[in-house]
N, CA, C and O atoms as a GROMACS GRO file, in nm:
protein
  216
    1MET      N    1  19.249  37.659  -1.398
    1MET     CA    2  19.220  37.492  -1.446
    1MET      C    3  19.280  37.460  -1.318
    1MET      O    4  19.398  37.490  -1.306
    2ASN      N    5  19.213  37.398  -1.210
    2ASN     CA    6  19.263  37.318  -1.124
    2ASN      C    7  19.253  37.134  -1.130
    2ASN      O    8  19.155  37.061  -1.116
    3GLN      N    9  19.385  37.106  -1.152
    3GLN     CA   10  19.391  36.940  -1.128
    3GLN      C   11  19.500  36.905  -1.058
    3GLN      O   12  19.611  36.957  -1.062
    4ASN      N   13  19.460  36.806  -0.988
    4ASN     CA   14  19.542  36.784  -0.881
    4ASN      C   15  19.601  36.640  -0.942
    4ASN      O   16  19.535  36.539  -0.919
    5ASN      N   17  19.734  36.629  -1.027
    5ASN     CA   18  19.775  36.522  -1.081
    5ASN      C   19  19.930  36.540  -1.038
    5ASN      O   20  20.020  36.503  -1.113
    6HIS      N   21  19.948  36.582  -0.947
    6HIS     CA   22  20.113  36.613  -0.880
    6HIS      C   23  20.123  36.526  -0.765
    6HIS      O   24  20.024  36.506  -0.696
    7VAL      N   25  20.229  36.475  -0.739
    7VAL     CA   26  20.270  36.383  -0.642
    7VAL      C   27  20.389  36.472  -0.554
    7VAL      O   28  20.496  36.488  -0.612
    8TYR      N   29  20.376  36.520  -0.435
    8TYR     CA   30  20.465  36.585  -0.354
    8TYR      C   31  20.544  36.516  -0.241
    8TYR      O   32  20.482  36.512  -0.135
    9LEU      N   33  20.675  36.460  -0.238
    9LEU     CA   34  20.733  36.413  -0.159
    9LEU      C   35  20.817  36.456  -0.069
    9LEU      O   36  20.932  36.453  -0.113
   10ASP      N   37  20.810  36.494   0.034
   10ASP     CA   38  20.893  36.555   0.154
   10ASP      C   39  21.007  36.514   0.178
   10ASP      O   40  21.104  36.585   0.205
   11THR      N   41  21.002  36.377   0.168
   11THR     CA   42  21.136  36.334   0.203
   11THR      C   43  21.234  36.321   0.102
   11THR      O   44  21.342  36.281   0.146
   12ILE      N   45  21.230  36.346  -0.037
   12ILE     CA   46  21.298  36.359  -0.135
   12ILE      C   47  21.304  36.503  -0.181
   12ILE      O   48  21.216  36.579  -0.223
   13ILE      N   49  21.501  36.528  -0.150
   13ILE     CA   50  21.502  36.684  -0.181
   13ILE      C   51  21.556  36.682  -0.324
   13ILE      O   52  21.534  36.782  -0.392
   14TYR      N   53  21.627  36.577  -0.378
   14TYR     CA   54  21.677  36.593  -0.532
   14TYR      C   55  21.615  36.466  -0.602
   14TYR      O   56  21.647  36.348  -0.588
   15PRO      N   57  21.534  36.512  -0.667
   15PRO     CA   58  21.452  36.375  -0.756
   15PRO      C   59  21.589  36.314  -0.835
   15PRO      O   60  21.678  36.379  -0.890
   16SER      N   61  21.575  36.153  -0.822
   16SER     CA   62  21.702  36.082  -0.881
   16SER      C   63  21.622  35.977  -0.982
   16SER      O   64  21.503  35.948  -0.970
   17ALA      N   65  21.684  35.941  -1.053
   17ALA     CA   66  21.652  35.798  -1.148
   17ALA      C   67  21.567  35.724  -1.043
   17ALA      O   68  21.446  35.707  -1.058
   18LYS      N   69  21.628  35.687  -0.952
   18LYS     CA   70  21.609  35.560  -0.839
   18LYS      C   71  21.480  35.614  -0.802
   18LYS      O   72  21.385  35.542  -0.835
   19ASP      N   73  21.454  35.708  -0.750
   19ASP     CA   74  21.312  35.753  -0.700
   19ASP      C   75  21.230  35.724  -0.794
   19ASP      O   76  21.154  35.628  -0.778
   20MET      N   77  21.227  35.812  -0.928
   20MET     CA   78  21.125  35.771  -1.009
   20MET      C   79  21.081  35.632  -1.081
   20MET      O   80  20.978  35.604  -1.141
   21SER      N   81  21.199  35.556  -1.053
   21SER     CA   82  21.171  35.429  -1.124
   21SER      C   83  21.060  35.348  -1.006
   21SER      O   84  20.962  35.281  -1.036
   22ALA      N   85  21.104  35.375  -0.885
   22ALA     CA   86  21.003  35.339  -0.788
   22ALA      C   87  20.848  35.386  -0.781
   22ALA      O   88  20.759  35.308  -0.748
   23MET      N   89  20.825  35.519  -0.814
   23MET     CA   90  20.714  35.570  -0.856
   23MET      C   91  20.653  35.490  -1.002
   23MET      O   92  20.544  35.433  -1.007
   24GLY      N   93  20.724  35.498  -1.083
   24GLY     CA   94  20.686  35.413  -1.223
   24GLY      C   95  20.651  35.311  -1.206
   24GLY      O   96  20.536  35.282  -1.240
   25TYR      N   97  20.739  35.210  -1.146
   25TYR     CA   98  20.691  35.065  -1.121
   25TYR      C   99  20.561  35.049  -1.037
   25TYR      O  100  20.503  34.940  -1.031
   26GLU      N  101  20.520  35.151  -0.978
   26GLU     CA  102  20.380  35.119  -0.916
   26GLU      C  103  20.292  35.157  -0.997
   26GLU      O  104  20.182  35.101  -1.002
   27LYS      N  105  20.320  35.238  -1.059
   27LYS     CA  106  20.194  35.257  -1.194
   27LYS      C  107  20.177  35.186  -1.277
   27LYS      O  108  20.062  35.170  -1.317
   28TYR      N  109  20.317  35.094  -1.353
   28TYR     CA  110  20.293  34.987  -1.421
   28TYR      C  111  20.231  34.864  -1.346
   28TYR      O  112  20.184  34.772  -1.413
   29LYS      N  113  20.230  34.861  -1.237
   29LYS     CA  114  20.159  34.733  -1.156
   29LYS      C  115  20.012  34.743  -1.162
   29LYS      O  116  19.935  34.647  -1.167
   30LYS      N  117  19.969  34.904  -1.161
   30LYS     CA  118  19.824  34.924  -1.142
   30LYS      C  119  19.791  34.938  -1.323
   30LYS      O  120  19.678  34.969  -1.360
   31SER      N  121  19.883  34.915  -1.406
   31SER     CA  122  19.840  34.946  -1.575
   31SER      C  123  19.784  35.067  -1.572
   31SER      O  124  19.683  35.082  -1.640
   32ASP      N  125  19.840  35.190  -1.484
   32ASP     CA  126  19.809  35.303  -1.527
   32ASP      C  127  19.889  35.384  -1.642
   32ASP      O  128  19.961  35.479  -1.609
   33PHE      N  129  19.878  35.352  -1.750
   33PHE     CA  130  19.955  35.399  -1.888
   33PHE      C  131  19.865  35.515  -1.947
   33PHE      O  132  19.745  35.535  -1.928
   34VAL      N  133  19.964  35.594  -2.032
   34VAL     CA  134  19.929  35.673  -2.075
   34VAL      C  135  19.960  35.704  -2.233
   34VAL      O  136  20.080  35.708  -2.262
   35ASP      N  137  19.861  35.728  -2.343
   35ASP     CA  138  19.888  35.704  -2.458
   35ASP      C  139  19.939  35.835  -2.499
   35ASP      O  140  19.874  35.939  -2.499
   36VAL      N  141  20.083  35.817  -2.542
   36VAL     CA  142  20.142  35.956  -2.592
   36VAL      C  143  20.137  35.983  -2.722
   36VAL      O  144  20.213  36.069  -2.767
   37ALA      N  145  20.050  35.916  -2.806
   37ALA     CA  146  20.022  35.975  -2.946
   37ALA      C  147  19.915  36.074  -2.955
   37ALA      O  148  19.889  36.147  -3.050
   38TYR      N  149  19.852  36.064  -2.831
   38TYR     CA  150  19.777  36.207  -2.842
   38TYR      C  151  19.788  36.322  -2.745
   38TYR      O  152  19.697  36.396  -2.709
   39PHE      N  153  19.944  36.324  -2.699
   39PHE     CA  154  19.989  36.384  -2.606
   39PHE      C  155  20.008  36.545  -2.685
   39PHE      O  156  20.065  36.556  -2.794
   40GLU      N  157  19.951  36.662  -2.612
   40GLU     CA  158  19.971  36.772  -2.714
   40GLU      C  159  20.056  36.890  -2.597
   40GLU      O  160  20.001  36.914  -2.490
   41PRO      N  161  20.160  36.940  -2.625
   41PRO     CA  162  20.268  36.996  -2.529
   41PRO      C  163  20.195  37.080  -2.477
   41PRO      O  164  20.081  37.087  -2.524
   42TYR      N  165  20.231  37.173  -2.360
   42TYR     CA  166  20.151  37.276  -2.300
   42TYR      C  167  20.245  37.358  -2.310
   42TYR      O  168  20.354  37.305  -2.286
   43TYR      N  169  20.251  37.494  -2.342
   43TYR     CA  170  20.342  37.604  -2.364
   43TYR      C  171  20.258  37.698  -2.279
   43TYR      O  172  20.136  37.713  -2.278
   44LEU      N  173  20.378  37.770  -2.190
   44LEU     CA  174  20.329  37.895  -2.099
   44LEU      C  175  20.305  38.024  -2.170
   44LEU      O  176  20.231  38.107  -2.117
   45LYS      N  177  20.354  38.046  -2.271
   45LYS     CA  178  20.295  38.193  -2.331
   45LYS      C  179  20.258  38.119  -2.475
   45LYS      O  180  20.313  38.030  -2.538
   46ASP      N  181  20.130  38.203  -2.497
   46ASP     CA  182  20.081  38.169  -2.642
   46ASP      C  183  20.135  38.223  -2.738
   46ASP      O  184  20.201  38.326  -2.721
   47PHE      N  185  20.117  38.157  -2.877
   47PHE     CA  186  20.222  38.214  -2.981
   47PHE      C  187  20.140  38.309  -3.023
   47PHE      O  188  20.018  38.293  -3.019
   48VAL      N  189  20.191  38.408  -3.065
   48VAL     CA  190  20.163  38.529  -3.141
   48VAL      C  191  20.232  38.584  -3.258
   48VAL      O  192  20.340  38.644  -3.254
   49GLY      N  193  20.143  38.553  -3.388
   49GLY     CA  194  20.229  38.601  -3.467
   49GLY      C  195  20.223  38.716  -3.537
   49GLY      O  196  20.108  38.757  -3.550
   50THR      N  197  20.310  38.785  -3.588
   50THR     CA  198  20.349  38.920  -3.624
   50THR      C  199  20.360  38.953  -3.774
   50THR      O  200  20.393  38.853  -3.838
   51VAL      N  201  20.345  39.048  -3.838
   51VAL     CA  202  20.388  39.053  -3.964
   51VAL      C  203  20.523  39.164  -3.970
   51VAL      O  204  20.531  39.262  -3.895
   52SER      N  205  20.615  39.133  -4.061
   52SER     CA  206  20.741  39.196  -4.058
   52SER      C  207  20.690  39.337  -4.112
   52SER      O  208  20.592  39.353  -4.185
   53LYS      N  209  20.786  39.448  -4.056
   53LYS     CA  210  20.769  39.567  -4.092
   53LYS      C  211  20.840  39.632  -4.216
   53LYS      O  212  20.834  39.750  -4.253
   54LYS      N  213  20.917  39.514  -4.276
   54LYS     CA  214  20.976  39.548  -4.422
   54LYS      C  215  20.880  39.547  -4.547
   54LYS      O  216  20.924  39.573  -4.659
   0.00000   0.00000   0.00000
């Protein structure tokens, strides 16, 4: 899966709330919102169910 939804800033070594707030405010001004009601977490490892040996 190839998605280009990341922002890399070379000038910021350690992200802080101050840096994130500026990026968030720019998205707010553009009305770029995400409906979190439909958010599904992405887990790196798939769940594999097993049966107990007892």
